[in-house]
Amino acid sequence: VQLQASGGGLVQAGGSLRLSCAASGRIFSSHIMGWFRQAPGKEREFVARIRWGAGSTYYADSVKGRFTIFKDNAKNTMYLQMNNLKPEDTAVYYCALDRAGWSSEESNYDYWGQGTLVTVSS
């Protein structure tokens, strides 16, 4: 499986962006796809995840209520709609796939996209 993240850019605080993660290869209903981010000088952190089949979702507290993760099975693509962006959301955002489990730990994810930069100006 190969993952291609896109959609990053520069936005003012309070604005919105939508990230996409296109997957090549078969994704099974049991697979989990997630978003992580890494801010300058910080460790990578979990943002949100979605189960490919059932569509169950889970969010980090820092983005709950502002970000929405969703998918389009027909397009093999996952999205992250980010609203009310804050300067502290500035980071490189990565998408990843976990073949089993339901985890926020990046070590459990088997495949990673290349990252897309989101910059939120104040």
PDB file of N, CA, C and O in Angstrom, residues 34-73:
ATOM      1  N   GLY A  34      -5.184   6.720   9.639  1.00  0.00           N
ATOM      2  CA  GLY A  34      -5.072   7.794  10.611  1.00  0.00           C
ATOM      3  C   GLY A  34      -4.270   8.972  10.111  1.00  0.00           C
ATOM      4  O   GLY A  34      -3.572   8.895   9.092  1.00  0.00           O
ATOM      5  N   TRP A  35      -4.414  10.065  10.832  1.00  0.00           N
ATOM      6  CA  TRP A  35      -3.628  11.274  10.600  1.00  0.00           C
ATOM      7  C   TRP A  35      -2.769  11.541  11.829  1.00  0.00           C
ATOM      8  O   TRP A  35      -3.258  11.447  12.971  1.00  0.00           O
ATOM      9  N   PHE A  36      -1.537  11.875  11.576  1.00  0.00           N
ATOM     10  CA  PHE A  36      -0.608  12.301  12.611  1.00  0.00           C
ATOM     11  C   PHE A  36      -0.024  13.646  12.175  1.00  0.00           C
ATOM     12  O   PHE A  36      -0.124  14.020  11.013  1.00  0.00           O
ATOM     13  N   ARG A  37       0.592  14.336  13.106  1.00  0.00           N
ATOM     14  CA  ARG A  37       1.252  15.589  12.742  1.00  0.00           C
ATOM     15  C   ARG A  37       2.514  15.784  13.564  1.00  0.00           C
ATOM     16  O   ARG A  37       2.622  15.268  14.680  1.00  0.00           O
ATOM     17  N   GLN A  38       3.438  16.528  12.992  1.00  0.00           N
ATOM     18  CA  GLN A  38       4.684  16.836  13.683  1.00  0.00           C
ATOM     19  C   GLN A  38       4.973  18.318  13.533  1.00  0.00           C
ATOM     20  O   GLN A  38       5.236  18.794  12.417  1.00  0.00           O
ATOM     21  N   ALA A  39       4.900  19.016  14.642  1.00  0.00           N
ATOM     22  CA  ALA A  39       5.202  20.432  14.674  1.00  0.00           C
ATOM     23  C   ALA A  39       6.708  20.630  14.783  1.00  0.00           C
ATOM     24  O   ALA A  39       7.426  19.737  15.255  1.00  0.00           O
ATOM     25  N   PRO A  40       7.206  21.786  14.371  1.00  0.00           N
ATOM     26  CA  PRO A  40       8.651  22.050  14.451  1.00  0.00           C
ATOM     27  C   PRO A  40       9.186  21.859  15.868  1.00  0.00           C
ATOM     28  O   PRO A  40       8.626  22.400  16.825  1.00  0.00           O
ATOM     29  N   GLY A  41      10.207  21.039  15.994  1.00  0.00           N
ATOM     30  CA  GLY A  41      10.837  20.825  17.286  1.00  0.00           C
ATOM     31  C   GLY A  41      10.086  19.903  18.229  1.00  0.00           C
ATOM     32  O   GLY A  41      10.484  19.758  19.390  1.00  0.00           O
ATOM     33  N   LYS A  42       9.021  19.293  17.732  1.00  0.00           N
ATOM     34  CA  LYS A  42       8.223  18.409  18.593  1.00  0.00           C
ATOM     35  C   LYS A  42       8.142  17.013  18.002  1.00  0.00           C
ATOM     36  O   LYS A  42       8.423  16.792  16.836  1.00  0.00           O
ATOM     37  N   GLU A  43       7.712  16.076  18.830  1.00  0.00           N
ATOM     38  CA  GLU A  43       7.522  14.720  18.363  1.00  0.00           C
ATOM     39  C   GLU A  43       6.214  14.616  17.574  1.00  0.00           C
ATOM     40  O   GLU A  43       5.294  15.412  17.760  1.00  0.00           O
ATOM     41  N   ARG A  44       6.175  13.619  16.733  1.00  0.00           N
ATOM     42  CA  ARG A  44       4.947  13.377  15.979  1.00  0.00           C
ATOM     43  C   ARG A  44       3.841  12.935  16.931  1.00  0.00           C
ATOM     44  O   ARG A  44       4.081  12.149  17.859  1.00  0.00           O
ATOM     45  N   GLU A  45       2.630  13.427  16.675  1.00  0.00           N
ATOM     46  CA  GLU A  45       1.509  13.107  17.551  1.00  0.00           C
ATOM     47  C   GLU A  45       0.297  12.673  16.750  1.00  0.00           C
ATOM     48  O   GLU A  45       0.101  13.071  15.602  1.00  0.00           O
ATOM     49  N   PHE A  46      -0.532  11.892  17.394  1.00  0.00           N
ATOM     50  CA  PHE A  46      -1.766  11.402  16.794  1.00  0.00           C
ATOM     51  C   PHE A  46      -2.777  12.532  16.669  1.00  0.00           C
ATOM     52  O   PHE A  46      -2.884  13.384  17.565  1.00  0.00           O
ATOM     53  N   VAL A  47      -3.533  12.517  15.573  1.00  0.00           N
ATOM     54  CA  VAL A  47      -4.583  13.514  15.356  1.00  0.00           C
ATOM     55  C   VAL A  47      -5.964  12.855  15.313  1.00  0.00           C
ATOM     56  O   VAL A  47      -6.864  13.242  16.058  1.00  0.00           O
ATOM     57  N   ALA A  48      -6.132  11.876  14.424  1.00  0.00           N
ATOM     58  CA  ALA A  48      -7.442  11.247  14.257  1.00  0.00           C
ATOM     59  C   ALA A  48      -7.264   9.928  13.516  1.00  0.00           C
ATOM     60  O   ALA A  48      -6.266   9.722  12.825  1.00  0.00           O
ATOM     61  N   ARG A  49      -8.243   9.037  13.674  1.00  0.00           N
ATOM     62  CA  ARG A  49      -8.214   7.770  12.946  1.00  0.00           C
ATOM     63  C   ARG A  49      -9.629   7.367  12.591  1.00  0.00           C
ATOM     64  O   ARG A  49     -10.608   7.823  13.206  1.00  0.00           O
ATOM     65  N   ILE A  50      -9.724   6.468  11.586  1.00  0.00           N
ATOM     66  CA  ILE A  50     -11.014   5.991  11.108  1.00  0.00           C
ATOM     67  C   ILE A  50     -10.873   4.540  10.697  1.00  0.00           C
ATOM     68  O   ILE A  50      -9.868   4.149  10.089  1.00  0.00           O
ATOM     69  N   ARG A  51     -11.859   3.739  11.039  1.00  0.00           N
ATOM     70  CA  ARG A  51     -11.863   2.347  10.601  1.00  0.00           C
ATOM     71  C   ARG A  51     -12.455   2.308   9.202  1.00  0.00           C
ATOM     72  O   ARG A  51     -13.539   2.852   8.960  1.00  0.00           O
ATOM     73  N   TRP A  52     -11.747   1.663   8.281  1.00  0.00           N
ATOM     74  CA  TRP A  52     -12.129   1.737   6.884  1.00  0.00           C
ATOM     75  C   TRP A  52     -13.503   1.157   6.602  1.00  0.00           C
ATOM     76  O   TRP A  52     -14.248   1.676   5.785  1.00  0.00           O
ATOM     77  N   GLY A  53     -13.857   0.080   7.279  1.00  0.00           N
ATOM     78  CA  GLY A  53     -15.141  -0.540   7.004  1.00  0.00           C
ATOM     79  C   GLY A  53     -16.294   0.196   7.684  1.00  0.00           C
ATOM     80  O   GLY A  53     -17.180   0.753   7.032  1.00  0.00           O
ATOM     81  N   ALA A  54     -16.279   0.214   8.987  1.00  0.00           N
ATOM     82  CA  ALA A  54     -17.404   0.738   9.754  1.00  0.00           C
ATOM     83  C   ALA A  54     -17.444   2.260   9.799  1.00  0.00           C
ATOM     84  O   ALA A  54     -18.499   2.841  10.076  1.00  0.00           O
ATOM     85  N   GLY A  55     -16.302   2.893   9.575  1.00  0.00           N
ATOM     86  CA  GLY A  55     -16.274   4.346   9.628  1.00  0.00           C
ATOM     87  C   GLY A  55     -16.173   4.920  11.023  1.00  0.00           C
ATOM     88  O   GLY A  55     -16.326   6.131  11.206  1.00  0.00           O
ATOM     89  N   SER A  56     -15.911   4.069  12.008  1.00  0.00           N
ATOM     90  CA  SER A  56     -15.733   4.562  13.379  1.00  0.00           C
ATOM     91  C   SER A  56     -14.561   5.526  13.417  1.00  0.00           C
ATOM     92  O   SER A  56     -13.557   5.332  12.741  1.00  0.00           O
ATOM     93  N   THR A  57     -14.700   6.553  14.232  1.00  0.00           N
ATOM     94  CA  THR A  57     -13.666   7.587  14.298  1.00  0.00           C
ATOM     95  C   THR A  57     -13.230   7.852  15.737  1.00  0.00           C
ATOM     96  O   THR A  57     -13.954   7.542  16.691  1.00  0.00           O
ATOM     97  N   TYR A  58     -12.051   8.446  15.842  1.00  0.00           N
ATOM     98  CA  TYR A  58     -11.515   8.823  17.158  1.00  0.00           C
ATOM     99  C   TYR A  58     -10.583  10.002  16.948  1.00  0.00           C
ATOM    100  O   TYR A  58      -9.837  10.041  15.962  1.00  0.00           O
ATOM    101  N   TYR A  59     -10.639  10.955  17.882  1.00  0.00           N
ATOM    102  CA  TYR A  59      -9.864  12.184  17.727  1.00  0.00           C
ATOM    103  C   TYR A  59      -9.024  12.478  18.956  1.00  0.00           C
ATOM    104  O   TYR A  59      -9.417  12.155  20.090  1.00  0.00           O
ATOM    105  N   ALA A  60      -7.918  13.136  18.731  1.00  0.00           N
ATOM    106  CA  ALA A  60      -7.162  13.700  19.838  1.00  0.00           C
ATOM    107  C   ALA A  60      -7.978  14.836  20.443  1.00  0.00           C
ATOM    108  O   ALA A  60      -8.705  15.535  19.730  1.00  0.00           O
ATOM    109  N   ASP A  61      -7.841  15.026  21.731  1.00  0.00           N
ATOM    110  CA  ASP A  61      -8.610  16.078  22.405  1.00  0.00           C
ATOM    111  C   ASP A  61      -8.329  17.452  21.814  1.00  0.00           C
ATOM    112  O   ASP A  61      -9.221  18.313  21.762  1.00  0.00           O
ATOM    113  N   SER A  62      -7.116  17.654  21.350  1.00  0.00           N
ATOM    114  CA  SER A  62      -6.715  18.974  20.857  1.00  0.00           C
ATOM    115  C   SER A  62      -7.437  19.382  19.574  1.00  0.00           C
ATOM    116  O   SER A  62      -7.469  20.567  19.231  1.00  0.00           O
ATOM    117  N   VAL A  63      -8.021  18.417  18.862  1.00  0.00           N
ATOM    118  CA  VAL A  63      -8.684  18.741  17.594  1.00  0.00           C
ATOM    119  C   VAL A  63     -10.170  18.420  17.614  1.00  0.00           C
ATOM    120  O   VAL A  63     -10.884  18.742  16.650  1.00  0.00           O
ATOM    121  N   LYS A  64     -10.629  17.792  18.666  1.00  0.00           N
ATOM    122  CA  LYS A  64     -12.024  17.369  18.743  1.00  0.00           C
ATOM    123  C   LYS A  64     -12.945  18.580  18.603  1.00  0.00           C
ATOM    124  O   LYS A  64     -12.740  19.608  19.239  1.00  0.00           O
ATOM    125  N   GLY A  65     -13.947  18.436  17.745  1.00  0.00           N
ATOM    126  CA  GLY A  65     -14.879  19.522  17.515  1.00  0.00           C
ATOM    127  C   GLY A  65     -14.460  20.485  16.415  1.00  0.00           C
ATOM    128  O   GLY A  65     -15.261  21.300  15.947  1.00  0.00           O
ATOM    129  N   ARG A  66     -13.196  20.423  16.001  1.00  0.00           N
ATOM    130  CA  ARG A  66     -12.698  21.297  14.928  1.00  0.00           C
ATOM    131  C   ARG A  66     -12.330  20.506  13.680  1.00  0.00           C
ATOM    132  O   ARG A  66     -12.491  21.014  12.562  1.00  0.00           O
ATOM    133  N   PHE A  67     -11.820  19.304  13.852  1.00  0.00           N
ATOM    134  CA  PHE A  67     -11.393  18.476  12.733  1.00  0.00           C
ATOM    135  C   PHE A  67     -12.382  17.327  12.542  1.00  0.00           C
ATOM    136  O   PHE A  67     -12.940  16.799  13.515  1.00  0.00           O
ATOM    137  N   THR A  68     -12.554  16.930  11.278  1.00  0.00           N
ATOM    138  CA  THR A  68     -13.399  15.787  10.959  1.00  0.00           C
ATOM    139  C   THR A  68     -12.652  14.873  10.002  1.00  0.00           C
ATOM    140  O   THR A  68     -12.190  15.327   8.944  1.00  0.00           O
ATOM    141  N   ILE A  69     -12.558  13.613  10.359  1.00  0.00           N
ATOM    142  CA  ILE A  69     -11.938  12.616   9.485  1.00  0.00           C
ATOM    143  C   ILE A  69     -13.054  11.855   8.792  1.00  0.00           C
ATOM    144  O   ILE A  69     -14.056  11.488   9.419  1.00  0.00           O
ATOM    145  N   PHE A  70     -12.905  11.647   7.495  1.00  0.00           N
ATOM    146  CA  PHE A  70     -13.898  10.881   6.762  1.00  0.00           C
ATOM    147  C   PHE A  70     -13.229  10.241   5.562  1.00  0.00           C
ATOM    148  O   PHE A  70     -12.051  10.490   5.281  1.00  0.00           O
ATOM    149  N   LYS A  71     -13.963   9.416   4.849  1.00  0.00           N
ATOM    150  CA  LYS A  71     -13.367   8.627   3.764  1.00  0.00           C
ATOM    151  C   LYS A  71     -14.327   8.487   2.621  1.00  0.00           C
ATOM    152  O   LYS A  71     -15.537   8.659   2.768  1.00  0.00           O
ATOM    153  N   ASP A  72     -13.758   8.149   1.484  1.00  0.00           N
ATOM    154  CA  ASP A  72     -14.511   7.812   0.292  1.00  0.00           C
ATOM    155  C   ASP A  72     -13.978   6.471  -0.176  1.00  0.00           C
ATOM    156  O   ASP A  72     -12.905   6.412  -0.791  1.00  0.00           O
ATOM    157  N   ASN A  73     -14.718   5.407   0.138  1.00  0.00           N
ATOM    158  CA  ASN A  73     -14.217   4.071  -0.178  1.00  0.00           C
ATOM    159  C   ASN A  73     -14.019   3.890  -1.684  1.00  0.00           C
ATOM    160  O   ASN A  73     -13.081   3.240  -2.116  1.00  0.00           O
TER     161      ASN A  73
END
